[in-house]
Structures are given as C-alpha cells and as structure tokens.
C-alpha cells in the first residue's frame, strides 16, 4: 500500500497543471495516476486523422508555460501532445507519475480521514484527491441495434485503429460533431466510398487557420511581451462571444451569416446545402470550425445520410427508410460520456454513495465546479458548470488551480485535515448558475444537447465571462466549508477562523 498526501488522477492538462502548481508550492508528497503511457490525456488518446484544436494555439496552453514555437494559429494533435510532454519534462514530473495504472475505485474512509484508491497496480491512500479525469476521456458508443454484430472493422474516433488500412474501402462515419468534421475530409481523400450519418446538422464556421510566418515566429521568441499580447488579444475577442451565448443570442446573428456562407462556398448541390443547414440558433450546440468539411461532403465519393439509423447488420447499416448500405468499416464519432462518465460511479463519498448516484438524484452540480458536498477532500477539475462554448478550457483549469493552491496555503496555516463544502452553499451557488442561464442560447436556441442533465438543467457550461470565474476562484472561501483540524478531528473550524473569506459568492456574468 502506498500512502501520499495528494493523489492526482489523470495526466492531461488538469492533472499536469495541478502537479506543477504543487511543486511550485513546495509540495512533493503527491502521485499522478494514469492509465496511459505518457502525458496528454485526450490529446494523447485522440490520434485520428485531422485531429486539431478549435481554440488558437497561444490561448490553448498554460499561461505559466508559454510556447513561442507554435507552428500555426490552430495547433494539430501531435504538436499539442508534444507541448504537454515538454512541459512535463521541464517540471520533472515523470518520477511522480505511475503509468499503466487504471484507477478502479476511489472511496472515502471517514474514520481514517483518507481516500482509499484501488488501481490495477495496487492500492493508494491519500488525504486529498484531485480528479483530473477530464470530460472527454470515455468514448460513447451509439445505442444502435446490432452494432456488436458488425463483421467488419469498427472503432471509435478516440480509439483509432491505425493498423487498419482504409485505402479504397467502403467506410461509414456515424456522427457529424467536432471530431467527425475533422475526420471526414481526411477519409474522403483515401476511401473508395464514404457514408456520413448525420443526426442533426451543426453550425460550422470558417477556420481561420494558417502557418505562422518566419517574422511572427521570430517575434514570439525574441520580442518581450509579444506573445503575451497575442494571447490577450485572442482571449478578449473570444470573450465577446460569451455575451451572445449567455445573455443576447441575437448578437450572434453575424455568425449565422458566416455559417451559411461557409455552406454556400463548400457545397454546390442545393438539396445537400439544405440538409446541412441547422434549424436552431448558433451556439445552441457547440460551434464547429472547418474549411474542409463542406467541400468533403461535396465530393462524388461521399454521401450524406440524414435518415435515422435503424440497425447495424453484419455487413453494413440500415436506415429507417429501409435502405441498406454495405461497408467494410465503421468509424464511430459520437462523442464522450460527459455528464455520465463511468469515473463518477467509482468515486464513493462519506455516506457510501457514488458521485454518479448523488448526481442522479440531485442533478449534476458542484461548488465552483470543484468541490461536492458529501465528498470531503475531493477537488474536481473541469467539474460541473465549468465548460465553455467559446474559449479555452485551460483558462478555467488555471482558475481552479488558483483556488486549489490557496486552499493548500490555508490548510497548512490552520492544520486542516478535512474540508467539505456546505450543502446550503452548494445549493445556493447552483441556483445562481441556473438563473444566469435562463436567457442563454442553450435554453432558448431550440436544440437538445449533452449540455443538460436528466433534470433539464444546463450542468456543463459556465454562464458568461470567464474572467468572472477567475474572480470567484481567486481565493479559497473557507467559511463556505465544514472543516476539522488534524488535532481535533470532527470539530468544526468556524467561519470566524478566516474572516476575510465570504460564505457565499453570487454568480453573475
């Protein structure tokens, strides 16, 4: 059995960032547990053709680890993966990491005041757990009759089979979301025939991607403040979009025009244009970026199928209209278990209930997307109501890390052994979240999406400007928590202990 102060689950952007901040605070008593073989998380696992980020490079990176050598404005998967591993190497995190270690259970032991973590490589005990499992780590397969009976090759976009040669084959892609629109243009170049199965059309705007010039690359490396200014400009322009998403969807009307122009440029057939034009407001579902998706659909060897899938047979796919299309391979690009991640089933709180069970009964919510009542000493990264539809999630991760680091300072100062957010504080916070989302495009846009839980609440997205989230996570508000010291387990450290921290904070955009 291994005993540490802090266990970090996951070695993606969240887990890596947490480890770096711990080391900066002089904390070395921690371990990173990851089922993979190197750093990167979703950017390690998603190696499908065309994989790239839809947030500009200089913003999709740590502010405390800028990369002046980005090759282009929107980075592709290999370059992001290299960046993450380079940052890990510079911070000497390999020795803290246990690879090929699948976490199978994380259970709070109230008597000992510790988390008991079972893994494929043995048991760990930790006083604190930082869960950086990420929302895009567990592939979601479609619930389609007969899909397990398909005799050809089938794999999810996040588990790409590079050993299977798709050249000249008959291929089906199920899904037209963020991953699919990157995969489809690449497949269209090499396969004999490509069937694209679309359930709902998405708004796809032009992708302003280009290689950086030699002059720009030189300036990023050599002119002090140039890269910082570029990052700030990107951030500011993206924040303007959040006002339209959360408060005034009409502001996004120009984006709809751009989307329709993108369709007109890429597709010549009027019927096909109509099929890919969404019937809901821009932003209701994730806004996608591509210059190549529509031209790919326009190719002679590509067919867009909009009839619902009835079943999968041993040889292909049958749609509701009765048409059967035989294929050699099926690529499943149907996203991830975001609101119903299997990881939630394995995190067991003080009352013996899993995080999944609690959220099934109460709805998915947390306090500041980070802590959950009933789960002491647990810090979620990219938790409920921290997702974004317009800018870099790394900004939110860094905000959460600020909150975590400030707690660790207070933990040392007051010798805190156990911290648990109060249920009334968590409830009031989430009431504020939902109130601020009432006028958002996600409520009024006319679409259904994975942004909502089974209760109809928008549980994945932050309502408004991200600098507001940065503001409310700048300090750890200890008075919002029940705490006990190492010297007096079970006694509460009252709000008066830290009078500078308010008990609650109103969520406003």
CSV table of C-alpha atoms in Angstrom, one decimal:
chain,number,residue,atom,x,y,z
A,1,UNK,CA,0.0,0.0,0.0
A,2,UNK,CA,1.2,3.5,-0.9
A,3,UNK,CA,0.4,6.5,1.3
A,4,UNK,CA,0.7,10.1,-0.1
A,5,UNK,CA,-0.8,13.4,0.9
A,6,UNK,CA,-2.3,14.1,-2.6
A,7,UNK,CA,-3.3,11.7,-5.4
A,8,UNK,CA,-3.9,13.2,-8.8
A,9,UNK,CA,-6.0,11.1,-11.1
A,10,UNK,CA,-5.2,11.8,-14.8
A,11,UNK,CA,-2.1,13.2,-16.6
A,12,UNK,CA,-3.8,15.5,-19.0
A,13,UNK,CA,-3.9,19.3,-18.9
A,14,UNK,CA,-5.7,19.3,-15.5
A,15,UNK,CA,-3.5,16.7,-13.7
A,16,UNK,CA,-0.3,18.1,-15.2
A,17,UNK,CA,-1.2,21.7,-14.2
A,18,UNK,CA,-2.1,20.6,-10.6
A,19,UNK,CA,1.3,18.8,-10.3
A,20,UNK,CA,3.2,21.8,-11.5
A,21,UNK,CA,1.4,24.1,-9.0
A,22,UNK,CA,2.0,21.6,-6.2
A,23,UNK,CA,5.7,21.6,-6.9
A,24,UNK,CA,5.8,25.4,-7.1
A,25,UNK,CA,4.3,25.5,-3.6
A,26,UNK,CA,7.0,23.1,-2.3
A,27,UNK,CA,4.7,20.1,-2.1
A,28,UNK,CA,6.3,16.9,-3.2
A,29,UNK,CA,4.2,14.4,-1.4
A,30,UNK,CA,1.9,13.5,-4.3
A,31,UNK,CA,1.5,11.0,-7.1
A,32,UNK,CA,-0.1,11.1,-10.5
A,33,UNK,CA,-2.0,8.0,-11.5
A,34,UNK,CA,-2.8,7.5,-15.2
A,35,UNK,CA,-3.9,4.5,-17.3
A,36,UNK,CA,-1.8,5.7,-20.3
A,37,UNK,CA,1.9,5.6,-21.0
A,38,UNK,CA,2.7,9.4,-21.3
A,39,UNK,CA,1.2,12.8,-20.5
A,40,UNK,CA,-1.5,14.3,-22.6
A,41,UNK,CA,-4.9,12.9,-21.7
A,42,UNK,CA,-7.4,13.5,-24.5
A,43,UNK,CA,-4.5,14.8,-26.7
A,44,UNK,CA,-2.7,11.5,-26.2
A,45,UNK,CA,-5.7,9.3,-26.9
A,46,UNK,CA,-7.3,11.1,-29.9
A,47,UNK,CA,-4.9,10.4,-32.8
A,48,UNK,CA,-7.5,10.2,-35.5
A,49,UNK,CA,-6.6,11.8,-39.0
A,50,UNK,CA,-7.0,15.6,-38.9
A,51,UNK,CA,-7.2,15.9,-35.1
A,52,UNK,CA,-6.6,19.5,-34.1
A,53,UNK,CA,-7.8,22.1,-31.6
A,54,UNK,CA,-10.5,24.7,-32.3
A,55,UNK,CA,-9.0,27.2,-29.9
A,56,UNK,CA,-6.0,29.3,-31.1
A,57,UNK,CA,-2.6,27.9,-30.1
A,58,UNK,CA,-1.5,30.7,-27.9
A,59,UNK,CA,-4.6,30.5,-25.8
A,60,UNK,CA,-4.8,26.8,-25.7
A,61,UNK,CA,-1.7,26.5,-23.5
A,62,UNK,CA,-0.7,27.3,-19.9
A,63,UNK,CA,-0.2,31.0,-19.2
A,64,UNK,CA,2.7,29.9,-16.9
A,65,UNK,CA,4.3,27.8,-19.7
A,66,UNK,CA,4.0,29.8,-23.0
A,67,UNK,CA,5.2,28.1,-26.1
A,68,UNK,CA,6.8,30.6,-28.6
A,69,UNK,CA,7.4,27.8,-31.2
A,70,UNK,CA,3.8,27.1,-32.2
A,71,UNK,CA,3.9,26.4,-35.9
A,72,UNK,CA,0.4,27.7,-36.8
A,73,UNK,CA,-2.6,29.6,-35.4
A,74,UNK,CA,-4.6,26.4,-34.6
A,75,UNK,CA,-2.4,23.5,-33.5
A,76,UNK,CA,-2.8,19.9,-34.5
A,77,UNK,CA,-2.8,17.0,-32.1
A,78,UNK,CA,0.8,15.9,-32.5
A,79,UNK,CA,2.1,19.4,-31.7
A,80,UNK,CA,-0.2,19.8,-28.7
A,81,UNK,CA,0.8,16.4,-27.4
A,82,UNK,CA,4.5,17.3,-27.7
A,83,UNK,CA,3.9,20.6,-25.9
A,84,UNK,CA,2.2,18.8,-22.9
A,85,UNK,CA,5.1,16.3,-22.6
A,86,UNK,CA,7.7,19.0,-23.0
A,87,UNK,CA,6.1,21.0,-20.1
A,88,UNK,CA,6.0,17.8,-18.0
A,89,UNK,CA,9.7,17.2,-18.7
A,90,UNK,CA,10.7,20.7,-17.8
A,91,UNK,CA,9.0,20.3,-14.5
A,92,UNK,CA,10.5,16.9,-13.8
A,93,UNK,CA,7.1,15.2,-13.3
A,94,UNK,CA,8.0,11.7,-14.7
A,95,UNK,CA,9.2,10.5,-11.3
A,96,UNK,CA,5.9,11.4,-9.7
A,97,UNK,CA,3.8,9.5,-12.2
A,98,UNK,CA,2.6,5.9,-12.3
A,99,UNK,CA,1.8,4.8,-15.8
A,100,UNK,CA,-0.4,2.0,-16.9
A,101,UNK,CA,-2.3,2.5,-13.6
A,102,UNK,CA,-6.0,2.2,-14.1
A,103,UNK,CA,-8.0,3.7,-11.1
A,104,UNK,CA,-10.9,1.3,-10.4
A,105,UNK,CA,-12.1,2.8,-7.1
A,106,UNK,CA,-11.8,5.9,-5.0
A,107,UNK,CA,-13.5,5.5,-1.6
A,108,UNK,CA,-13.6,8.0,1.3
A,109,UNK,CA,-12.8,6.4,4.7
A,110,UNK,CA,-14.4,8.7,7.2
A,111,UNK,CA,-12.8,7.0,10.2
A,112,UNK,CA,-9.3,7.5,8.9
A,113,UNK,CA,-9.9,10.8,7.0
A,114,UNK,CA,-8.4,9.4,3.8
A,115,UNK,CA,-9.2,8.3,0.3
A,116,UNK,CA,-8.6,4.7,-0.5
A,117,UNK,CA,-7.7,4.4,-4.1
A,118,UNK,CA,-7.7,1.0,-5.8
A,119,UNK,CA,-5.8,0.6,-9.0
A,120,UNK,CA,-4.6,-2.0,-11.4
A,121,UNK,CA,-1.1,-1.6,-9.9
A,122,UNK,CA,-2.1,-1.7,-6.2
A,123,UNK,CA,-3.7,0.4,-3.5
A,124,UNK,CA,-3.0,4.0,-2.6
A,125,UNK,CA,-4.2,6.1,0.4
A,126,UNK,CA,-4.3,9.9,0.1
A,127,UNK,CA,-5.5,12.7,2.3
A,128,UNK,CA,-6.6,14.7,-0.8
A,129,UNK,CA,-7.7,13.6,-4.3
A,130,UNK,CA,-7.5,15.8,-7.3
A,131,UNK,CA,-9.7,14.3,-10.0
A,132,UNK,CA,-8.4,15.3,-13.4
A,133,UNK,CA,-10.1,12.6,-15.4
A,134,UNK,CA,-11.5,15.1,-17.9
A,135,UNK,CA,-14.9,15.2,-19.6
A,136,UNK,CA,-13.6,13.8,-22.9
A,137,UNK,CA,-12.0,10.6,-21.8
A,138,UNK,CA,-14.7,7.9,-22.0
A,139,UNK,CA,-15.9,7.2,-25.6
A,140,UNK,CA,-19.6,7.0,-26.1
A,141,UNK,CA,-21.0,4.4,-28.5
A,142,UNK,CA,-24.4,4.8,-30.1
A,143,UNK,CA,-27.3,2.7,-28.8
A,144,UNK,CA,-28.0,1.0,-32.1
A,145,UNK,CA,-29.4,-2.4,-32.6
A,146,UNK,CA,-26.9,-4.9,-34.0
A,147,UNK,CA,-23.8,-2.8,-33.6
A,148,UNK,CA,-22.0,-5.6,-31.8
A,149,UNK,CA,-22.7,-8.0,-34.7
A,150,UNK,CA,-20.9,-6.0,-37.4
A,151,UNK,CA,-18.4,-8.3,-39.0
A,152,UNK,CA,-16.2,-5.6,-40.5
A,153,UNK,CA,-13.8,-3.2,-38.7
A,154,UNK,CA,-15.4,-0.8,-36.2
A,155,UNK,CA,-13.7,1.7,-33.8
A,156,UNK,CA,-14.4,5.0,-32.0
A,157,UNK,CA,-12.7,8.1,-33.1
A,158,UNK,CA,-10.8,8.3,-29.8
A,159,UNK,CA,-9.5,4.7,-30.2
A,160,UNK,CA,-8.4,4.9,-33.8
A,161,UNK,CA,-7.1,1.7,-35.3
A,162,UNK,CA,-4.0,2.9,-37.2
A,163,UNK,CA,-3.2,-0.7,-38.2
A,164,UNK,CA,-6.3,-1.0,-40.4
A,165,UNK,CA,-5.8,0.3,-43.9
A,166,UNK,CA,-8.8,2.3,-45.0
A,167,UNK,CA,-7.4,3.0,-48.5
A,168,UNK,CA,-10.1,2.3,-51.1
A,169,UNK,CA,-12.5,0.8,-48.6
A,170,UNK,CA,-16.2,1.4,-48.2
A,171,UNK,CA,-16.5,3.4,-44.9
A,172,UNK,CA,-19.3,4.8,-42.7
A,173,UNK,CA,-18.8,7.6,-40.3
A,174,UNK,CA,-21.5,7.9,-37.6
A,175,UNK,CA,-21.7,11.5,-36.3
A,176,UNK,CA,-21.1,15.0,-37.6
A,177,UNK,CA,-19.7,16.6,-34.4
A,178,UNK,CA,-16.3,18.2,-33.6
A,179,UNK,CA,-14.2,15.1,-34.2
A,180,UNK,CA,-16.2,13.9,-37.2
A,181,UNK,CA,-15.8,17.1,-39.2
A,182,UNK,CA,-12.0,16.8,-38.9
A,183,UNK,CA,-12.0,13.1,-39.8
A,184,UNK,CA,-14.4,13.2,-42.8
A,185,UNK,CA,-12.2,15.4,-45.1
A,186,UNK,CA,-9.2,13.2,-44.4
A,187,UNK,CA,-11.1,10.0,-45.1
A,188,UNK,CA,-12.7,11.4,-48.2
A,189,UNK,CA,-9.2,11.7,-49.8
A,190,UNK,CA,-8.4,8.0,-49.5
A,191,UNK,CA,-11.5,5.8,-49.2
A,192,UNK,CA,-13.5,4.3,-52.1
A,193,UNK,CA,-16.8,5.4,-50.7
A,194,UNK,CA,-17.8,7.3,-47.6
A,195,UNK,CA,-21.2,7.4,-46.0
A,196,UNK,CA,-21.7,10.1,-43.4
A,197,UNK,CA,-24.6,9.6,-41.0
A,198,UNK,CA,-25.9,12.9,-39.7
A,199,UNK,CA,-28.4,13.1,-36.8
A,200,UNK,CA,-28.5,16.8,-36.5
A,201,UNK,CA,-26.6,19.4,-38.6
A,202,UNK,CA,-24.2,21.7,-36.8
A,203,UNK,CA,-23.2,25.3,-37.4
A,204,UNK,CA,-19.7,25.1,-39.0
A,205,UNK,CA,-17.9,28.4,-39.3
A,206,UNK,CA,-14.7,29.1,-41.3
A,207,UNK,CA,-11.5,28.1,-39.5
A,208,UNK,CA,-9.0,30.9,-39.6
A,209,UNK,CA,-6.0,28.6,-39.5
A,210,UNK,CA,-2.6,29.4,-41.1
A,211,UNK,CA,1.1,28.7,-40.6
A,212,UNK,CA,2.9,31.5,-38.7
A,213,UNK,CA,5.3,33.4,-40.8
A,214,UNK,CA,9.0,33.4,-40.1
A,215,UNK,CA,8.7,37.0,-38.8
A,216,UNK,CA,5.9,36.1,-36.4
A,217,UNK,CA,7.8,33.1,-35.1
A,218,UNK,CA,10.9,35.2,-34.5
A,219,UNK,CA,8.8,37.8,-32.7
A,220,UNK,CA,7.2,35.3,-30.4
A,221,UNK,CA,10.6,34.1,-29.4
A,222,UNK,CA,12.5,37.3,-29.2
A,223,UNK,CA,10.3,40.3,-28.5
A,224,UNK,CA,9.3,40.6,-24.8
A,225,UNK,CA,5.6,40.7,-24.4
A,226,UNK,CA,4.7,40.0,-28.0
A,227,UNK,CA,3.3,36.5,-27.3
A,228,UNK,CA,1.5,37.7,-24.2
A,229,UNK,CA,-0.1,40.5,-26.2
A,230,UNK,CA,-1.2,38.0,-28.9
A,231,UNK,CA,-2.7,35.8,-26.2
A,232,UNK,CA,-4.5,38.7,-24.6
A,233,UNK,CA,-6.0,39.7,-28.0
A,234,UNK,CA,-7.2,36.2,-28.7
A,235,UNK,CA,-8.7,36.0,-25.2
A,236,UNK,CA,-10.5,39.3,-25.5
A,237,UNK,CA,-12.0,38.5,-28.9
A,238,UNK,CA,-13.3,35.2,-27.7
A,239,UNK,CA,-14.9,36.7,-24.5
A,240,UNK,CA,-17.1,38.9,-26.7
A,241,UNK,CA,-18.8,35.8,-27.9
A,242,UNK,CA,-19.8,34.8,-24.4
A,243,UNK,CA,-22.1,37.7,-24.1
A,244,UNK,CA,-24.1,36.5,-27.0
A,245,UNK,CA,-24.1,32.9,-25.8
A,246,UNK,CA,-25.3,33.7,-22.3
A,247,UNK,CA,-27.4,36.9,-22.5
A,248,UNK,CA,-28.2,38.0,-26.0
A,249,UNK,CA,-28.3,35.2,-28.6
A,250,UNK,CA,-29.3,37.8,-31.3
A,251,UNK,CA,-25.7,39.2,-31.1
A,252,UNK,CA,-24.6,36.0,-32.8
A,253,UNK,CA,-26.6,36.7,-36.0
A,254,UNK,CA,-23.4,37.5,-37.9
A,255,UNK,CA,-22.1,34.1,-37.1
A,256,UNK,CA,-25.2,32.6,-38.7
A,257,UNK,CA,-24.4,34.5,-41.9
A,258,UNK,CA,-20.8,33.2,-41.8
A,259,UNK,CA,-22.1,29.7,-41.4
A,260,UNK,CA,-24.4,30.0,-44.4
A,261,UNK,CA,-21.6,31.5,-46.5
A,262,UNK,CA,-19.4,28.6,-45.5
A,263,UNK,CA,-22.1,26.1,-46.7
A,264,UNK,CA,-22.5,28.0,-50.0
A,265,UNK,CA,-18.8,28.1,-50.7
A,266,UNK,CA,-18.3,24.4,-50.0
A,267,UNK,CA,-21.4,22.7,-51.4
A,268,UNK,CA,-22.8,23.1,-54.9
A,269,UNK,CA,-26.0,21.0,-54.6
A,270,UNK,CA,-29.0,22.9,-53.2
A,271,UNK,CA,-30.6,19.8,-51.6
A,272,UNK,CA,-27.3,19.0,-49.8
A,273,UNK,CA,-27.0,22.6,-48.6
A,274,UNK,CA,-30.4,22.4,-47.1
A,275,UNK,CA,-29.6,19.1,-45.3
A,276,UNK,CA,-26.5,20.6,-43.6
A,277,UNK,CA,-28.2,23.9,-42.6
A,278,UNK,CA,-29.2,23.8,-38.9
A,279,UNK,CA,-32.6,24.7,-37.8
A,280,UNK,CA,-31.6,26.1,-34.4
A,281,UNK,CA,-29.7,29.2,-33.2
A,282,UNK,CA,-25.9,29.5,-33.5
A,283,UNK,CA,-24.3,28.4,-30.2
A,284,UNK,CA,-27.2,26.2,-29.0
A,285,UNK,CA,-24.9,23.3,-29.8
A,286,UNK,CA,-21.1,23.6,-30.0
A,287,UNK,CA,-20.0,25.9,-32.8
A,288,UNK,CA,-17.6,24.0,-35.1
A,289,UNK,CA,-14.8,25.3,-37.3
A,290,UNK,CA,-13.7,23.9,-40.6
A,291,UNK,CA,-12.8,25.0,-44.1
A,292,UNK,CA,-12.7,21.4,-45.5
A,293,UNK,CA,-15.8,19.7,-44.1
A,294,UNK,CA,-18.4,21.0,-46.6
A,295,UNK,CA,-16.1,20.5,-49.6
A,296,UNK,CA,-15.6,16.9,-48.5
A,297,UNK,CA,-19.4,16.3,-48.4
A,298,UNK,CA,-19.5,17.8,-52.0
A,299,UNK,CA,-17.1,15.1,-53.3
A,300,UNK,CA,-18.5,12.4,-55.6
A,301,UNK,CA,-17.4,9.5,-53.4
A,302,UNK,CA,-19.2,11.0,-50.3
A,303,UNK,CA,-22.9,10.6,-49.4
A,304,UNK,CA,-24.6,12.4,-46.5
A,305,UNK,CA,-27.3,10.2,-44.9
A,306,UNK,CA,-29.9,12.0,-42.8
A,307,UNK,CA,-32.4,9.2,-42.3
A,308,UNK,CA,-32.1,7.7,-38.8
A,309,UNK,CA,-30.1,4.5,-38.3
A,310,UNK,CA,-32.5,1.6,-37.8
A,311,UNK,CA,-29.9,-1.1,-37.2
A,312,UNK,CA,-26.4,-2.4,-38.0
A,313,UNK,CA,-26.1,-5.7,-39.7
A,314,UNK,CA,-23.1,-8.0,-40.1
A,315,UNK,CA,-22.3,-6.2,-43.4
A,316,UNK,CA,-23.4,-2.6,-43.0
A,317,UNK,CA,-26.0,-0.1,-41.9
A,318,UNK,CA,-29.8,0.0,-42.5
A,319,UNK,CA,-31.7,3.3,-42.1
A,320,UNK,CA,-35.3,3.9,-41.2
A,321,UNK,CA,-36.3,4.3,-44.9
A,322,UNK,CA,-35.2,0.6,-45.4
A,323,UNK,CA,-32.1,1.3,-47.4
A,324,UNK,CA,-29.1,-1.0,-46.6
A,325,UNK,CA,-25.6,0.3,-47.2
A,326,UNK,CA,-22.8,-2.3,-47.0
A,327,UNK,CA,-19.4,-1.1,-45.7
A,328,UNK,CA,-16.1,-2.5,-44.8
A,329,UNK,CA,-15.5,-0.3,-41.8
A,330,UNK,CA,-17.5,1.9,-39.4
A,331,UNK,CA,-15.9,4.9,-37.6
A,332,UNK,CA,-18.0,5.9,-34.6
A,333,UNK,CA,-17.6,9.6,-33.9
A,334,UNK,CA,-20.5,10.0,-31.4
A,335,UNK,CA,-18.6,11.9,-28.6
A,336,UNK,CA,-18.0,11.0,-25.0
A,337,UNK,CA,-19.7,10.2,-21.7
A,338,UNK,CA,-19.5,13.8,-20.3
A,339,UNK,CA,-22.4,14.0,-17.9
A,340,UNK,CA,-22.5,10.3,-17.2
A,341,UNK,CA,-18.8,9.4,-17.1
A,342,UNK,CA,-18.1,5.9,-15.7
A,343,UNK,CA,-15.5,7.6,-13.5
A,344,UNK,CA,-18.3,9.1,-11.4
A,345,UNK,CA,-19.5,5.6,-10.5
A,346,UNK,CA,-16.2,4.8,-8.8
A,347,UNK,CA,-15.9,7.8,-6.6
A,348,UNK,CA,-17.6,6.9,-3.3
A,349,UNK,CA,-18.3,9.6,-0.7
A,350,UNK,CA,-18.7,9.6,3.1
A,351,UNK,CA,-22.3,8.1,3.0
A,352,UNK,CA,-21.3,5.2,0.8
A,353,UNK,CA,-23.0,6.7,-2.3
A,354,UNK,CA,-21.1,7.3,-5.6
A,355,UNK,CA,-20.8,10.6,-7.3
A,356,UNK,CA,-23.0,9.2,-10.0
A,357,UNK,CA,-25.7,8.1,-7.6
A,358,UNK,CA,-25.7,11.5,-5.9
A,359,UNK,CA,-26.0,13.4,-9.2
A,360,UNK,CA,-28.7,11.0,-10.4
A,361,UNK,CA,-30.9,12.0,-7.5
A,362,UNK,CA,-30.0,15.7,-7.2
A,363,UNK,CA,-28.8,16.7,-10.6
A,364,UNK,CA,-25.2,17.3,-11.6
A,365,UNK,CA,-23.8,20.2,-9.6
A,366,UNK,CA,-20.8,21.2,-7.5
A,367,UNK,CA,-19.5,24.3,-5.8
A,368,UNK,CA,-17.5,26.4,-8.2
A,369,UNK,CA,-17.2,23.3,-10.3
A,370,UNK,CA,-14.6,22.0,-7.9
A,371,UNK,CA,-16.0,20.6,-4.6
A,372,UNK,CA,-19.1,18.5,-3.8
A,373,UNK,CA,-20.9,18.1,-0.5
A,374,UNK,CA,-20.5,14.6,0.8
A,375,UNK,CA,-17.1,14.1,-0.8
A,376,UNK,CA,-14.5,15.6,1.6
A,377,UNK,CA,-11.1,16.5,0.4
A,378,UNK,CA,-12.0,15.9,-3.2
A,379,UNK,CA,-11.2,18.5,-5.8
A,380,UNK,CA,-12.7,18.0,-9.3
A,381,UNK,CA,-11.0,19.6,-12.3
A,382,UNK,CA,-13.3,20.8,-15.1
A,383,UNK,CA,-16.3,19.9,-13.0
A,384,UNK,CA,-19.9,20.9,-13.5
A,385,UNK,CA,-20.6,24.4,-14.9
A,386,UNK,CA,-17.0,25.0,-15.9
A,387,UNK,CA,-17.3,24.0,-19.6
A,388,UNK,CA,-17.1,26.6,-22.4
A,389,UNK,CA,-18.6,27.2,-25.8
A,390,UNK,CA,-16.3,30.0,-26.9
A,391,UNK,CA,-12.8,29.9,-25.5
A,392,UNK,CA,-10.0,27.9,-23.9
A,393,UNK,CA,-10.8,25.5,-21.1
A,394,UNK,CA,-7.3,25.9,-19.9
A,395,UNK,CA,-8.2,29.3,-18.6
A,396,UNK,CA,-10.8,27.6,-16.4
A,397,UNK,CA,-8.3,25.0,-15.3
A,398,UNK,CA,-5.8,27.6,-14.2
A,399,UNK,CA,-8.6,29.4,-12.3
A,400,UNK,CA,-9.4,26.1,-10.4
A,401,UNK,CA,-5.7,25.7,-9.7
A,402,UNK,CA,-5.6,29.1,-8.1
A,403,UNK,CA,-8.5,28.0,-5.9
A,404,UNK,CA,-6.7,24.8,-5.0
A,405,UNK,CA,-3.4,26.4,-4.2
A,406,UNK,CA,-5.0,29.0,-2.0
A,407,UNK,CA,-6.7,26.2,-0.1
A,408,UNK,CA,-3.4,24.4,0.4
A,409,UNK,CA,-2.0,27.5,1.9
A,410,UNK,CA,-4.9,27.7,4.4
A,411,UNK,CA,-4.6,24.0,5.0
A,412,UNK,CA,-1.1,24.4,6.2
A,413,UNK,CA,-1.9,27.6,8.2
A,414,UNK,CA,-4.8,26.1,10.1
A,415,UNK,CA,-3.7,22.4,10.1
A,416,UNK,CA,-6.9,21.4,8.3
A,417,UNK,CA,-7.3,17.6,7.9
A,418,UNK,CA,-10.8,17.6,6.3
A,419,UNK,CA,-12.7,20.1,4.2
A,420,UNK,CA,-16.2,19.6,2.8
A,421,UNK,CA,-18.4,22.3,1.1
A,422,UNK,CA,-21.6,23.0,3.0
A,423,UNK,CA,-24.8,21.7,1.3
A,424,UNK,CA,-26.6,25.1,1.6
A,425,UNK,CA,-23.7,26.9,0.0
A,426,UNK,CA,-23.5,24.5,-2.9
A,427,UNK,CA,-27.3,24.7,-3.4
A,428,UNK,CA,-27.4,28.5,-3.5
A,429,UNK,CA,-24.4,28.6,-5.8
A,430,UNK,CA,-26.1,26.3,-8.4
A,431,UNK,CA,-29.4,28.2,-8.1
A,432,UNK,CA,-27.4,31.2,-9.2
A,433,UNK,CA,-25.8,29.3,-12.1
A,434,UNK,CA,-29.2,28.2,-13.5
A,435,UNK,CA,-30.7,31.6,-13.0
A,436,UNK,CA,-27.9,33.1,-15.1
A,437,UNK,CA,-28.5,30.6,-17.9
A,438,UNK,CA,-32.2,31.2,-18.3
A,439,UNK,CA,-31.7,33.7,-21.2
A,440,UNK,CA,-28.8,31.8,-22.7
A,441,UNK,CA,-28.8,30.3,-26.2
A,442,UNK,CA,-28.6,26.9,-24.6
A,443,UNK,CA,-32.1,27.4,-23.1
A,444,UNK,CA,-33.7,29.4,-25.9
A,445,UNK,CA,-31.8,28.1,-29.0
A,446,UNK,CA,-34.2,25.4,-30.0
A,447,UNK,CA,-32.0,22.3,-29.7
A,448,UNK,CA,-31.3,19.4,-27.4
A,449,UNK,CA,-27.7,18.8,-26.4
A,450,UNK,CA,-25.5,17.0,-23.9
A,451,UNK,CA,-25.1,20.3,-22.1
A,452,UNK,CA,-28.2,19.3,-20.0
A,453,UNK,CA,-28.7,16.6,-17.4
A,454,UNK,CA,-31.7,14.4,-16.9
A,455,UNK,CA,-33.4,17.2,-14.9
A,456,UNK,CA,-33.2,19.6,-17.8
A,457,UNK,CA,-30.5,21.8,-16.2
A,458,UNK,CA,-27.5,23.1,-18.1
A,459,UNK,CA,-24.8,21.5,-16.0
A,460,UNK,CA,-21.7,21.6,-18.1
A,461,UNK,CA,-21.3,25.2,-19.1
A,462,UNK,CA,-20.2,28.4,-17.3
A,463,UNK,CA,-22.7,31.2,-17.7
A,464,UNK,CA,-20.9,34.2,-19.0
A,465,UNK,CA,-17.5,35.8,-19.0
A,466,UNK,CA,-14.6,33.6,-17.9
A,467,UNK,CA,-12.9,36.4,-16.0
A,468,UNK,CA,-15.9,36.3,-13.6
A,469,UNK,CA,-15.0,32.7,-12.8
A,470,UNK,CA,-11.4,33.7,-12.4
A,471,UNK,CA,-12.6,36.3,-9.9
A,472,UNK,CA,-14.6,33.9,-7.7
A,473,UNK,CA,-11.8,31.4,-7.6
A,474,UNK,CA,-9.0,33.8,-6.7
A,475,UNK,CA,-9.3,32.9,-3.0
A,476,UNK,CA,-10.5,29.8,-1.2
A,477,UNK,CA,-13.6,30.9,0.8
A,478,UNK,CA,-13.0,28.7,3.8
A,479,UNK,CA,-16.2,29.9,5.5
A,480,UNK,CA,-18.2,28.1,2.8
A,481,UNK,CA,-16.9,24.8,4.1
A,482,UNK,CA,-17.1,22.5,7.1
A,483,UNK,CA,-13.6,21.8,8.3
A,484,UNK,CA,-11.8,19.9,11.0
A,485,UNK,CA,-8.1,20.2,12.1
A,486,UNK,CA,-5.7,17.3,12.4
A,487,UNK,CA,-5.5,17.9,16.2
A,488,UNK,CA,-9.3,17.9,16.7
A,489,UNK,CA,-10.8,15.6,14.1
A,490,UNK,CA,-14.6,16.1,13.9
A,491,UNK,CA,-14.5,19.6,15.3
A,492,UNK,CA,-15.6,22.4,13.0
A,493,UNK,CA,-13.3,25.3,12.3
A,494,UNK,CA,-15.9,28.1,12.2
A,495,UNK,CA,-16.3,30.9,9.8
A,496,UNK,CA,-14.7,33.3,12.2
A,497,UNK,CA,-11.4,31.5,11.8
A,498,UNK,CA,-10.9,33.2,8.4
A,499,UNK,CA,-13.0,36.3,8.4
A,500,UNK,CA,-11.6,37.6,5.1
A,501,UNK,CA,-13.5,34.9,3.1
A,502,UNK,CA,-17.2,35.4,2.5
A,503,UNK,CA,-19.5,32.4,3.0
A,504,UNK,CA,-21.0,32.6,-0.5
A,505,UNK,CA,-20.5,34.5,-3.7
A,506,UNK,CA,-23.1,35.4,-6.2
A,507,UNK,CA,-22.7,34.1,-9.7
A,508,UNK,CA,-23.1,36.9,-12.1
A,509,UNK,CA,-21.6,37.4,-15.6
